[in-house]
Short mmCIF file of N, CA and C in Angstrom, two decimals:
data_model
loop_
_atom_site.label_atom_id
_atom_site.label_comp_id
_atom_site.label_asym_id
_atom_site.label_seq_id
_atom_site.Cartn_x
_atom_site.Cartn_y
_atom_site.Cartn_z
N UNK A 18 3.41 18.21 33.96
CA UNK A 18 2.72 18.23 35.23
C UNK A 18 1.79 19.41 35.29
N UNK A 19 0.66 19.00 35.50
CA UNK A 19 -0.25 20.00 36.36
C UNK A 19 -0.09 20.61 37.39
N UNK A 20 -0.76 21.83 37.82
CA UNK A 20 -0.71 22.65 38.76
C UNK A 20 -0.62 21.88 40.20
N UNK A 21 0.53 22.01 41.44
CA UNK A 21 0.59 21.44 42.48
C UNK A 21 1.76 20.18 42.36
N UNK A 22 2.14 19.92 41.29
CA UNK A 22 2.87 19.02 41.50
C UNK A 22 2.50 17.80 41.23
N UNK A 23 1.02 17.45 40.97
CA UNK A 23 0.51 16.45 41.17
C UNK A 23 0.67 15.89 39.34
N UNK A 24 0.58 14.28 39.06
CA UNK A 24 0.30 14.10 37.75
C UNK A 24 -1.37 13.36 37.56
N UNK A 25 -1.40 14.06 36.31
CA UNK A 25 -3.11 13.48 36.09
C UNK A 25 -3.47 12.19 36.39
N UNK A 26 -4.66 12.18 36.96
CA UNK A 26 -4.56 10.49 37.29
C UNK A 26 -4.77 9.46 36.33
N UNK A 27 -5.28 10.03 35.06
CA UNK A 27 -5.27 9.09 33.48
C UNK A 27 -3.64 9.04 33.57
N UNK A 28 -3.00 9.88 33.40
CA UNK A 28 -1.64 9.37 32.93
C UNK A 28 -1.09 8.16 33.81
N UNK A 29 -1.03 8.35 35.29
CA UNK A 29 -0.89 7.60 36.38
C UNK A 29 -1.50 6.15 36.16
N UNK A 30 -2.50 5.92 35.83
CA UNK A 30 -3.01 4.46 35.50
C UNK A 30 -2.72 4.04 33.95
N UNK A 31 -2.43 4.88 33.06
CA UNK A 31 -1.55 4.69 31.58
C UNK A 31 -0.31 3.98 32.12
N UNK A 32 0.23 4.41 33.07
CA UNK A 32 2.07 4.32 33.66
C UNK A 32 1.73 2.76 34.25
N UNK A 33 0.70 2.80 35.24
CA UNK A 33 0.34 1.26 35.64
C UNK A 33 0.13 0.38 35.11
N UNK A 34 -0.79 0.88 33.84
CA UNK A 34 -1.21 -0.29 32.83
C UNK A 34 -0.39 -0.92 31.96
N UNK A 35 1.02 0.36 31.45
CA UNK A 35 1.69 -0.13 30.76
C UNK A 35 2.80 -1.29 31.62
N UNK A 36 3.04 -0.62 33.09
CA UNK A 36 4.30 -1.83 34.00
C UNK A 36 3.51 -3.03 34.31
N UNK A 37 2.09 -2.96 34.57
CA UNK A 37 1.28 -4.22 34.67
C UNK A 37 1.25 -5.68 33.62
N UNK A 38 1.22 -4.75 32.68
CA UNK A 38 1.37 -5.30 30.68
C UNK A 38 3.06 -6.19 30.51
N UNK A 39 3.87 -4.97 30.95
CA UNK A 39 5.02 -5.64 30.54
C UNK A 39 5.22 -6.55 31.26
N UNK A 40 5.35 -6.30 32.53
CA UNK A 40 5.42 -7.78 33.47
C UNK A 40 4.73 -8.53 32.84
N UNK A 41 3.78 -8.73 32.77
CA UNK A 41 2.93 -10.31 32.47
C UNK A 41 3.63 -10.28 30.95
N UNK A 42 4.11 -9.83 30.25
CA UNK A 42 4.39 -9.97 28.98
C UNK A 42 5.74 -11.16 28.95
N UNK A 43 6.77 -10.13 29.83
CA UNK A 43 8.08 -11.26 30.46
C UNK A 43 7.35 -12.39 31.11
N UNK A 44 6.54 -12.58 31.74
CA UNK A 44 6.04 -13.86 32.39
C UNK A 44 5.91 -15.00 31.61
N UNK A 45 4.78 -14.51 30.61
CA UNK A 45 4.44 -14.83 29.25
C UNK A 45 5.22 -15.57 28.22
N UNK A 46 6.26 -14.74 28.17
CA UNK A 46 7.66 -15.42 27.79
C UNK A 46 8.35 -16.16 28.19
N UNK A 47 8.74 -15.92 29.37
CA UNK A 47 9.41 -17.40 30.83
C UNK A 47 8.33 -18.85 30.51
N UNK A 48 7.11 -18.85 31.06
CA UNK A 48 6.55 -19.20 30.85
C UNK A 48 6.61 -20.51 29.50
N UNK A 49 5.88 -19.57 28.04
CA UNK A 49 6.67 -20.44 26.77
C UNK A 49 7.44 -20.50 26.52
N UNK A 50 8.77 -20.10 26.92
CA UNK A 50 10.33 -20.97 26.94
C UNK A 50 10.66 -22.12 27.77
N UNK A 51 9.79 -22.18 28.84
CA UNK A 51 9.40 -23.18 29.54
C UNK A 51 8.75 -24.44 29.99
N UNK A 52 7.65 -23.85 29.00
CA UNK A 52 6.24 -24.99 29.34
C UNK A 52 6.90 -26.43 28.68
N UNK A 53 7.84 -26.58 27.85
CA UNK A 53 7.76 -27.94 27.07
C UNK A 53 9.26 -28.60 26.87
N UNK A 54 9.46 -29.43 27.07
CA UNK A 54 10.20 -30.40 26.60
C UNK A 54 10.53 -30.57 24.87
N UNK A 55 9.86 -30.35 24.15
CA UNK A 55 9.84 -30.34 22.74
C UNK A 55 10.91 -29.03 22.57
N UNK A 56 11.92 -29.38 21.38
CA UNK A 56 12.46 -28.45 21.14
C UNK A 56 12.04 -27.53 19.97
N UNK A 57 11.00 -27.70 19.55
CA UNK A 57 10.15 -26.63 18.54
C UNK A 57 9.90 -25.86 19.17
N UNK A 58 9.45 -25.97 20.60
CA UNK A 58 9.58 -24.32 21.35
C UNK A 58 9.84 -23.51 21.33
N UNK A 59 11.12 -23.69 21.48
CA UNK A 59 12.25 -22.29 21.21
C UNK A 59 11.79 -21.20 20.21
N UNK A 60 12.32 -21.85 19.18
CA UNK A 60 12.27 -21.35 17.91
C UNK A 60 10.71 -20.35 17.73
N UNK A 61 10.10 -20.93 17.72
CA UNK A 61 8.64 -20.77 18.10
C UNK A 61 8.09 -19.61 18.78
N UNK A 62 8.40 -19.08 19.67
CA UNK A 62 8.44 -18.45 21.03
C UNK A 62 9.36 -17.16 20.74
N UNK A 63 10.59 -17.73 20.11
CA UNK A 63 11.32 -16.43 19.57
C UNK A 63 10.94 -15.70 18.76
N UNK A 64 10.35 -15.94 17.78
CA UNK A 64 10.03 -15.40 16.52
C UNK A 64 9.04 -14.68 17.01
N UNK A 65 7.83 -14.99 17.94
CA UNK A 65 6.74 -13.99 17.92
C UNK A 65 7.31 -13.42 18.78
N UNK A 66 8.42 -13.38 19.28
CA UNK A 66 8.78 -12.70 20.66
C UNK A 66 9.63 -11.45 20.04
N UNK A 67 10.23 -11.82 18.64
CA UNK A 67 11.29 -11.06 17.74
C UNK A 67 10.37 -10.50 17.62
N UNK A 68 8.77 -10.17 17.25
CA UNK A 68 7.79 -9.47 16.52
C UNK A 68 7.19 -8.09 17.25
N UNK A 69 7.60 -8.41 18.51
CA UNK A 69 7.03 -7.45 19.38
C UNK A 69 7.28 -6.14 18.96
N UNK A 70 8.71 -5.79 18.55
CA UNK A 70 8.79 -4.50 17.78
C UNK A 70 7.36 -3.64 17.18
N UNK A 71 6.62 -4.86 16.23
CA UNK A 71 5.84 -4.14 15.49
C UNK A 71 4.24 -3.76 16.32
N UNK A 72 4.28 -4.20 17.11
CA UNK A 72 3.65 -3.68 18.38
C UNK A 72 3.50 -2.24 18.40
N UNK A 73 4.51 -2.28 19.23
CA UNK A 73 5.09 -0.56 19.56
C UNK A 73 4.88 0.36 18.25
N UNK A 74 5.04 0.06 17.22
CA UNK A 74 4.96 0.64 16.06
C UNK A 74 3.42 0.99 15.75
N UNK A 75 2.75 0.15 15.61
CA UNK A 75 1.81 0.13 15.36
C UNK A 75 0.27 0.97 16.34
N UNK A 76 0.94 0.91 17.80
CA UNK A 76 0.19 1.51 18.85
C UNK A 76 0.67 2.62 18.42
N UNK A 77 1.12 3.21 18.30
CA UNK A 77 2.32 4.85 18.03
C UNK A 77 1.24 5.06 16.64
N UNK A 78 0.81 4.40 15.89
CA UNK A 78 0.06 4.69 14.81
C UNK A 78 -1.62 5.34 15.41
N UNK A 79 -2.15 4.21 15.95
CA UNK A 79 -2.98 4.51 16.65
C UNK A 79 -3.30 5.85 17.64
N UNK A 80 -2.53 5.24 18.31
CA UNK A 80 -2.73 6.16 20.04
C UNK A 80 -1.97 7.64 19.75
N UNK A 81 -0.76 7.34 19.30
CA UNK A 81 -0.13 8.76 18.51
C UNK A 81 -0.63 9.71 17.44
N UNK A 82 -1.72 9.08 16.71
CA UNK A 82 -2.00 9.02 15.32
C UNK A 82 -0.73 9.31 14.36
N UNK A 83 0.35 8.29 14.91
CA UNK A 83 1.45 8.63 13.37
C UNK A 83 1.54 8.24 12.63
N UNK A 84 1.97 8.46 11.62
CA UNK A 84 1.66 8.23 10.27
C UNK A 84 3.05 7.10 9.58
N UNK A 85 2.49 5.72 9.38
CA UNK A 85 3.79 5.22 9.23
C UNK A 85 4.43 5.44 7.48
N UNK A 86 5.44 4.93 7.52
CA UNK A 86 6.04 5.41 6.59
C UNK A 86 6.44 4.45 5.44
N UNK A 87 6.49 4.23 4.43
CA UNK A 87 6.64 3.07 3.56
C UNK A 87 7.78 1.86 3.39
N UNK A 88 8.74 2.53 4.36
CA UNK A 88 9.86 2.10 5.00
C UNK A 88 9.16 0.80 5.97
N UNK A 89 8.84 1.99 7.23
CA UNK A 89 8.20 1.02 8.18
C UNK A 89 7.12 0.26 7.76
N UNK A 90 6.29 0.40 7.00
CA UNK A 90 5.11 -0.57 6.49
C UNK A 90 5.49 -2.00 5.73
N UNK A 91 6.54 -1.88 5.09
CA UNK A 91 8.01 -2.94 4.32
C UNK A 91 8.47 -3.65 4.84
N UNK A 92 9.07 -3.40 6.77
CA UNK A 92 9.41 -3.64 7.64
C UNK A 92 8.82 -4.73 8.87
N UNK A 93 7.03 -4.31 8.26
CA UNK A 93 6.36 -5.02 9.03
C UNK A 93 6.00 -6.19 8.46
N UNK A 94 5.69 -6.16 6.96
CA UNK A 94 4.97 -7.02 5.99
C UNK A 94 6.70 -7.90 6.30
N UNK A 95 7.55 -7.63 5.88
CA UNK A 95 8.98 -8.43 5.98
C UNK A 95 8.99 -9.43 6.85
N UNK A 96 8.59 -8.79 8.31
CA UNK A 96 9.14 -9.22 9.51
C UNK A 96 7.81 -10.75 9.40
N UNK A 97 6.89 -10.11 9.37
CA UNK A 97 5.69 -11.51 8.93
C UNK A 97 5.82 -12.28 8.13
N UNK A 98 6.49 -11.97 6.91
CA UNK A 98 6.84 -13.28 5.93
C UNK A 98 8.02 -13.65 6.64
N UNK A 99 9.04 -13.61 7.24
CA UNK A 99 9.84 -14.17 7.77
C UNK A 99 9.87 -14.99 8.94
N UNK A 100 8.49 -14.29 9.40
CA UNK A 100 7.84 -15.37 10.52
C UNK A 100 6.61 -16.56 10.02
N UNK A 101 6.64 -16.37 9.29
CA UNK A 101 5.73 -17.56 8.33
C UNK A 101 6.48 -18.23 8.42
N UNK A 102 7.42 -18.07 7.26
CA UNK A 102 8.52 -18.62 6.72
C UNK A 102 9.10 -19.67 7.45
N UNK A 103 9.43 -19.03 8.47
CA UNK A 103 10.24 -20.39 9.51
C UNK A 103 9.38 -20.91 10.19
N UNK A 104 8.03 -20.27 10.50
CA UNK A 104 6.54 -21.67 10.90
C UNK A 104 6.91 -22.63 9.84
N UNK A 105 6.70 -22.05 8.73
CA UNK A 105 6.70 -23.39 7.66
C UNK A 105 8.07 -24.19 7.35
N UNK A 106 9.07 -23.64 8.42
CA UNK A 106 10.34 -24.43 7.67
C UNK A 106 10.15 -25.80 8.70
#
């Protein structure tokens, strides 16, 4: 915090943008677990929904500038062939 108590108003609309984001993100999700009768849905919906992890990872690269690690880079390439994988099963 800055002087007075007050918080910067960039951070303040960072804080909004991110609760604005996640909501519609859960929506997003309700939503395609929802929209269909077909049971390929599911499955479907989970997997990119399992992926979100690499999200967070990847903004933290960016916006953090951190430096990922060969571990986590293994982790990501993994998580995508495994989401191929069951597109194509």
């Amino acid at each position: 915090m800055r002087g007075g108590g007050r918080w910067p108003a960039r951070l303040v609309w960072t804080v909004v943008a991110c609760g604005v984001l996640d909501a519609a993100a859960n929506v997003f999700i309700q939503a395609g677990l929802h929209s269909s009768e077909d049971p390929a849905t599911l499955p479907v919906v989970s997997v990119l929904n399992a992926l979100y992890p690499i999200g967070t990872v990847v903004l933290a690269g960016i916006v953090l500038r951190e430096r990922l690690t060969a571990v986590q880079w293994a982790g990501i390439v993994l998580a995508f062939g495994a989401a191929v994988g069951l597109a194509l099963a």
